[in-house]
C-alpha positions as semicolon CSV with decimal commas, in nm:
position;residue;x (nm);y (nm);z (nm)
1;M;12,387;22,754;8,886
2;D;12,103;22,512;8,740
3;V;12,079;22,350;9,085
4;V;12,044;22,674;9,259
5;N;11,751;22,780;8,991
6;S;11,567;22,490;9,055
7;I;11,575;22,530;9,437
8;L;11,448;22,895;9,401
9;E;11,191;22,812;9,185
10;K;11,060;22,565;9,408
11;S;11,061;22,798;9,710
12;T;10,845;23,059;9,487
13;Q;10,587;22,787;9,391
14;E;10,565;22,682;9,779
15;K;10,505;23,022;9,858
16;D;10,268;23,085;9,587
17;T;10,077;22,763;9,698
18;Y;10,043;22,895;10,067
19;K;9,887;23,217;10,013
20;S;9,787;23,463;10,278
21;I;9,463;23,396;10,484
22;V;9,410;23,799;10,482
23;V;9,191;23,879;10,206
24;N;9,125;24,238;10,134
25;K;8,798;24,384;9,948
26;E;8,705;24,736;9,891
27;V;8,323;24,618;9,998
28;D;8,303;24,391;10,302
29;V;8,142;24,069;10,213
30;E;7,825;24,005;10,423
31;T;7,872;23,660;10,583
32;D;7,584;23,410;10,757
33;I;7,764;23,178;10,962
34;G;7,457;22,972;11,023
35;T;7,390;22,902;10,667
36;L;7,745;22,920;10,558
37;L;7,632;23,173;10,331
38;A;7,888;23,481;10,172
39;L;7,745;23,779;9,958
40;D;8,016;23,934;9,763
41;Y;7,888;24,298;9,649
42;N;8,221;24,404;9,473
43;A;8,235;24,503;9,111
44;F;8,287;24,241;8,861
45;D;8,603;24,269;8,657
46;L;8,508;24,203;8,275
47;K;8,873;24,256;8,147
48;D;9,037;23,982;8,361
49;F;8,730;23,724;8,298
50;R;8,762;23,756;7,923
51;S;9,131;23,731;7,936
52;Q;9,154;23,424;8,204
53;P;8,810;23,330;8,272
54;E;8,888;22,994;8,493
55;E;9,172;23,169;8,687
56;Y;8,964;23,504;8,749
57;L;8,661;23,269;8,906
58;K;8,909;23,055;9,111
59;S;9,086;23,329;9,275
60;L;8,743;23,515;9,331
61;T;8,602;23,184;9,488
62;R;8,903;23,115;9,687
63;G;8,907;23,494;9,868
64;N;8,532;23,456;9,957
65;V;8,558;23,091;10,085
66;Q;8,896;23,213;10,295
67;I;8,692;23,532;10,457
68;L;8,398;23,246;10,561
69;I;8,657;23,026;10,724
70;N;8,801;23,308;10,896
71;K;8,456;23,401;11,035
72;I;8,428;23,009;11,149
73;W;8,767;23,026;11,326
74;E;8,636;23,300;11,528
75;L;8,358;23,116;11,674
76;P;8,404;22,923;12,002
77;T;8,535;22,566;11,927
78;E;8,593;22,225;12,135
79;R;8,781;21,930;12,079
80;I;8,587;21,601;12,037
81;D;8,788;21,270;11,941
82;E;9,092;21,452;11,839
83;V;8,864;21,663;11,614
84;I;8,793;22,052;11,635
85;I;8,423;22,142;11,619
86;A;8,307;22,486;11,599
87;K;7,907;22,530;11,690
88;L;7,718;22,744;11,420
89;P;7,473;23,019;11,554
90;K;7,120;23,037;11,409
91;P;7,094;23,131;11,046
92;T;6,995;23,524;11,001
93;F;6,936;23,504;10,638
94;V;6,594;23,383;10,516
95;L;6,625;23,151;10,183
96;P;6,366;23,147;9,990
97;R;6,135;22,886;9,932
98;S;5,933;22,800;9,580
99;R;5,663;22,580;9,814
100;Q;5,545;22,608;10,128
101;I;5,677;22,391;10,420
102;P;5,496;22,056;10,435
103;K;5,297;22,011;10,683
104;S;5,374;21,713;10,948
105;K;5,160;21,424;10,871
106;P;4,924;21,311;11,162
107;L;4,991;21,002;11,325
108;T;4,788;20,682;11,262
109;K;4,631;20,494;11,492
110;W;4,896;20,258;11,581
111;Q;5,154;20,506;11,587
112;Q;4,955;20,734;11,864
113;F;4,898;20,424;12,048
114;A;5,278;20,336;12,057
115;K;5,317;20,694;12,157
116;E;5,093;20,693;12,463
117;K;5,242;20,368;12,545
118;G;5,622;20,433;12,531
119;I;5,652;20,189;12,248
120;K;5,949;20,222;12,025
121;S;5,996;20,061;11,689
122;K;6,315;19,857;11,672
123;K;6,535;19,900;11,332
124;K;6,526;19,615;11,115
125;T;6,837;19,428;11,161
126;K;6,754;19,089;10,981
127;S;6,887;19,005;10,649
128;K;6,705;19,021;10,361
129;V;6,740;18,644;10,283
130;K;6,751;18,334;10,530
131;W;6,846;17,983;10,493
132;D;6,563;17,719;10,478
133;E;6,642;17,375;10,597
134;E;6,330;17,210;10,430
135;L;6,379;17,363;10,084
136;Q;6,787;17,366;10,127
137;K;6,816;17,704;10,010
138;W;6,791;18,107;10,042
139;I;6,479;18,224;10,053
140;P;6,375;18,601;10,085
141;S;6,253;18,711;10,440
142;F;5,982;18,936;10,300
143;G;5,817;19,018;9,955
144;Y;5,647;18,838;9,704
145;K;5,927;18,603;9,620
146;R;5,875;18,478;9,983
147;N;5,490;18,375;9,895
148;K;5,587;18,174;9,619
149;A;5,898;18,013;9,856
150;M;5,624;17,924;10,101
151;E;5,404;17,795;9,868
152;Q;5,663;17,551;9,766
153;K;5,716;17,461;10,140
154;D;5,343;17,423;10,234
155;W;5,212;17,198;9,967
156;L;5,101;16,932;10,230
157;V;4,848;17,020;10,524
158;E;4,776;16,787;10,802
159;V;4,425;16,756;10,923
160;N;4,408;16,618;11,275
161;N;4,044;16,637;11,374
162;H;3,788;16,423;11,174
163;D;3,520;16,677;11,196
164;K;3,711;16,916;10,970
165;A;3,848;16,664;10,734
166;V;3,565;16,780;10,479
167;Q;3,675;17,106;10,450
168;D;3,954;17,237;10,226
169;P;4,246;17,358;10,450
170;I;4,420;17,553;10,165
171;A;4,099;17,727;10,062
172;A;4,085;17,808;10,414
173;A;4,409;17,955;10,434
174;K;4,339;18,176;10,132
175;T;4,016;18,297;10,283
176;A;4,194;18,386;10,618
177;K;4,458;18,557;10,382
178;E;4,207;18,787;10,196
179;E;4,021;18,867;10,524
180;R;4,406;19,000;10,651
181;K;4,442;19,179;10,363
182;S;4,084;19,344;10,343
183;K;4,145;19,424;10,737
184;N;4,473;19,616;10,664
185;E;4,292;19,796;10,347
186;L;4,014;19,898;10,589
187;Q;4,253;20,021;10,851
188;R;4,471;20,243;10,601
189;L;4,140;20,403;10,453
190;R;4,041;20,481;10,830
191;N;4,395;20,634;10,865
192;I;4,334;20,869;10,560
193;A;3,982;20,963;10,697
194;K;4,112;21,052;11,028
195;A;4,397;21,269;10,870
196;K;4,136;21,470;10,671
197;N;3,881;21,507;10,965
198;I;3,628;21,288;10,780
199;K;3,391;21,096;11,012
200;I;3,291;20,742;10,881
201;P;3,023;20,509;11,003
202;R;3,162;20,248;11,261
203;V;3,131;19,878;11,221
204;G;2,935;19,701;11,477
205;L;2,663;19,845;11,738
206;P;2,547;20,191;11,677
207;T;2,670;20,447;11,908
208;K;2,532;20,757;12,060
209;E;2,663;20,987;11,774
210;H;2,436;20,802;11,524
211;F;2,135;20,766;11,733
212;P;2,129;21,036;12,054
213;D;1,764;20,960;12,110
214;T;1,632;20,605;12,205
215;Q;1,332;20,662;12,006
216;Q;1,544;20,698;11,691
217;L;1,718;20,381;11,759
218;S;1,415;20,200;11,770
219;Q;1,292;20,341;11,473
220;A;1,601;20,234;11,298
221;I;1,560;19,868;11,429
222;T;1,197;19,857;11,317
223;V;1,293;19,980;10,984
224;A;1,580;19,734;10,951
225;R;1,343;19,433;11,066
226;T;1,068;19,519;10,823
227;S;1,307;19,572;10,539
228;T;1,309;19,218;10,433
229;A;1,103;19,046;10,137
230;S;0,838;18,910;10,400
231;L;0,841;19,247;10,576
232;G;0,979;19,110;10,867
233;K;0,741;18,854;10,945
234;F;1,001;18,540;10,978
235;Q;1,269;18,771;11,150
236;D;1,294;18,683;11,532
237;R;1,279;18,964;11,790
238;L;1,484;19,050;12,054
239;P;1,355;19,007;12,428
240;K;1,100;19,279;12,503
241;E;1,114;19,421;12,170
242;K;0,831;19,638;12,041
243;D;0,758;19,790;11,720
244;A;0,809;20,198;11,712
245;K;0,542;20,430;11,782
246;G;0,415;20,649;11,497
247;I;0,613;20,471;11,198
248;A;0,327;20,254;11,059
249;K;0,265;20,530;10,799
250;Q;0,625;20,532;10,680
251;V;0,696;20,166;10,668
252;P;0,484;19,991;10,386
253;G;0,312;19,673;10,470
254;M;0,325;19,739;10,854
255;K;-0,007;19,701;11,005
256;R;-0,154;19,960;11,222
257;K;-0,317;19,854;11,548
258;P;-0,699;19,910;11,540
259;E;-0,856;20,161;11,799
260;D;-1,080;19,995;12,054
261;I;-1,460;20,011;11,981
262;P;-1,638;20,267;12,174
263;A;-1,796;20,149;12,499
264;N;-2,128;20,394;12,478
265;V;-2,285;20,646;12,278
266;Y;-2,101;20,929;12,484
267;D;-1,730;20,780;12,397
268;E;-1,808;20,777;12,044
269;K;-1,961;21,153;12,026
270;K;-1,649;21,237;12,189
271;R;-1,415;21,071;11,946
272;Y;-1,616;21,218;11,659
273;K;-1,605;21,593;11,838
274;D;-1,225;21,556;11,882
275;L;-1,168;21,472;11,526
276;A;-1,348;21,739;11,400
277;D;-1,160;21,981;11,650
278;S;-0,859;21,869;11,533
279;I;-0,948;21,914;11,170
280;L;-1,099;22,267;11,227
281;K;-0,778;22,396;11,440
282;S;-0,545;22,278;11,167
283;N;-0,405;22,526;10,929
284;T;-0,506;22,321;10,616
285;K;-0,790;22,463;10,447
286;I;-1,044;22,149;10,362
287;L;-1,237;22,359;10,122
288;R;-1,040;22,572;9,892
289;E;-1,200;22,957;9,846
290;D;-0,986;23,023;9,528
291;F;-1,085;22,714;9,339
292;S;-1,410;22,830;9,135
293;V;-1,630;22,539;8,953
294;P;-1,681;22,568;8,600
295;K;-1,978;22,683;8,442
296;T;-2,161;22,418;8,225
297;K;-2,407;22,459;7,950
298;P;-2,731;22,269;7,990
299;A;-2,745;21,997;7,687
300;K;-2,979;22,063;7,433
301;S;-3,261;21,808;7,448
302;E;-3,373;21,648;7,092
303;K;-3,758;21,725;7,166
304;K;-3,902;22,045;7,198
305;K;-4,219;22,129;7,343
306;G;-4,545;22,079;7,132
307;K;-4,298;21,975;6,815
308;K;-4,194;21,644;6,705
309;V;-3,830;21,594;6,599
310;G;-3,841;21,423;6,261
311;K;-3,572;21,409;5,950
312;N;-3,437;21,695;5,789
313;K;-3,649;21,733;5,476
314;G;-3,399;21,909;5,298
315;A;-3,115;21,639;5,268
316;K;-3,104;21,470;4,976
317;K;-3,116;21,088;4,885
318;P;-2,746;20,916;4,804
319;K;-2,726;20,872;4,432
320;G;-2,566;20,542;4,319
321;G;-2,242;20,659;4,259
322;R;-2,361;20,934;4,021
323;G;-2,154;21,264;4,030
324;Q;-1,827;21,099;4,162
325;R;-1,521;21,211;3,965
326;C;-1,313;20,899;4,053
327;F;-1,384;20,614;3,837
328;R;-1,273;20,369;4,105
329;L;-1,516;20,495;4,320
330;R;-1,838;20,505;4,102
331;A;-2,070;20,241;4,140
332;G;-2,096;20,040;3,793
333;G;-2,347;19,835;3,614
334;R;-2,685;19,883;3,453
335;K;-2,955;20,106;3,653
336;R;-3,266;19,903;3,717
337;R;-3,604;20,043;3,797
């Protein structure tokens, strides 16, 4: 009888493990197959949860997952390499986001060029370390440790040209490396400015964006040439280069060309007339009407008509220190007659 009871118990356990795929709910569970989402609006049983919390949550989760899987099996399926695959539809439920969807970063100058030319970047299949026959050890393929290994490797530099024997090749290699680093940093800043739509001046010859007019370009050249300590006296000029017109007043130390001397009296008279006309036609007032001249009183003369100005008779002669209250300031000694 014990054997029979054990067999019956095993069969009942197997039946319990393989539960039915049909799940009955009072309120239908809403599902969104595109996002694999199931929303259960049924009432939560507090008595069962307080008595057996783990078992109640497991049974509730199992039922909702079973409903979701049943919906998935209703979709069209196909077999690929002995695997059954179901194509999910587009999601209908809008998931809330705490932040805005990030915008796509603009392409850099190299990425845009590679896209136009159809250049595809290859995946890095190289190993991180490689064997060096000269050092007889494994060195990293990239990183700061590789630079240290290269310093051990390139401790001696051969010089073939006798003219360059005076130069230091190690120092030249360091300066070339610094130039490459600064060039890469400049390109990185240019990519950032391009992404933020910031115009930066170009390096090299000026373009029409900076100087749309030829007069502005000539003025800029003149100002740049005369901005030295010698005011451009020792600066070489370009062939057929001339100073910009009307800029002598703005540039200090730049001599203005003197006007030609009038040939006759009529030319001189005409020049003065044109100067007067230009002054009178201008809007600036030469004489200010609102400016009042302060009135000044005539200075009193010392002499009056018919009378001589003499000394004041009412003035008293100074005494020899008498009448002074301060004993330090009083003149001491005996009065002489």
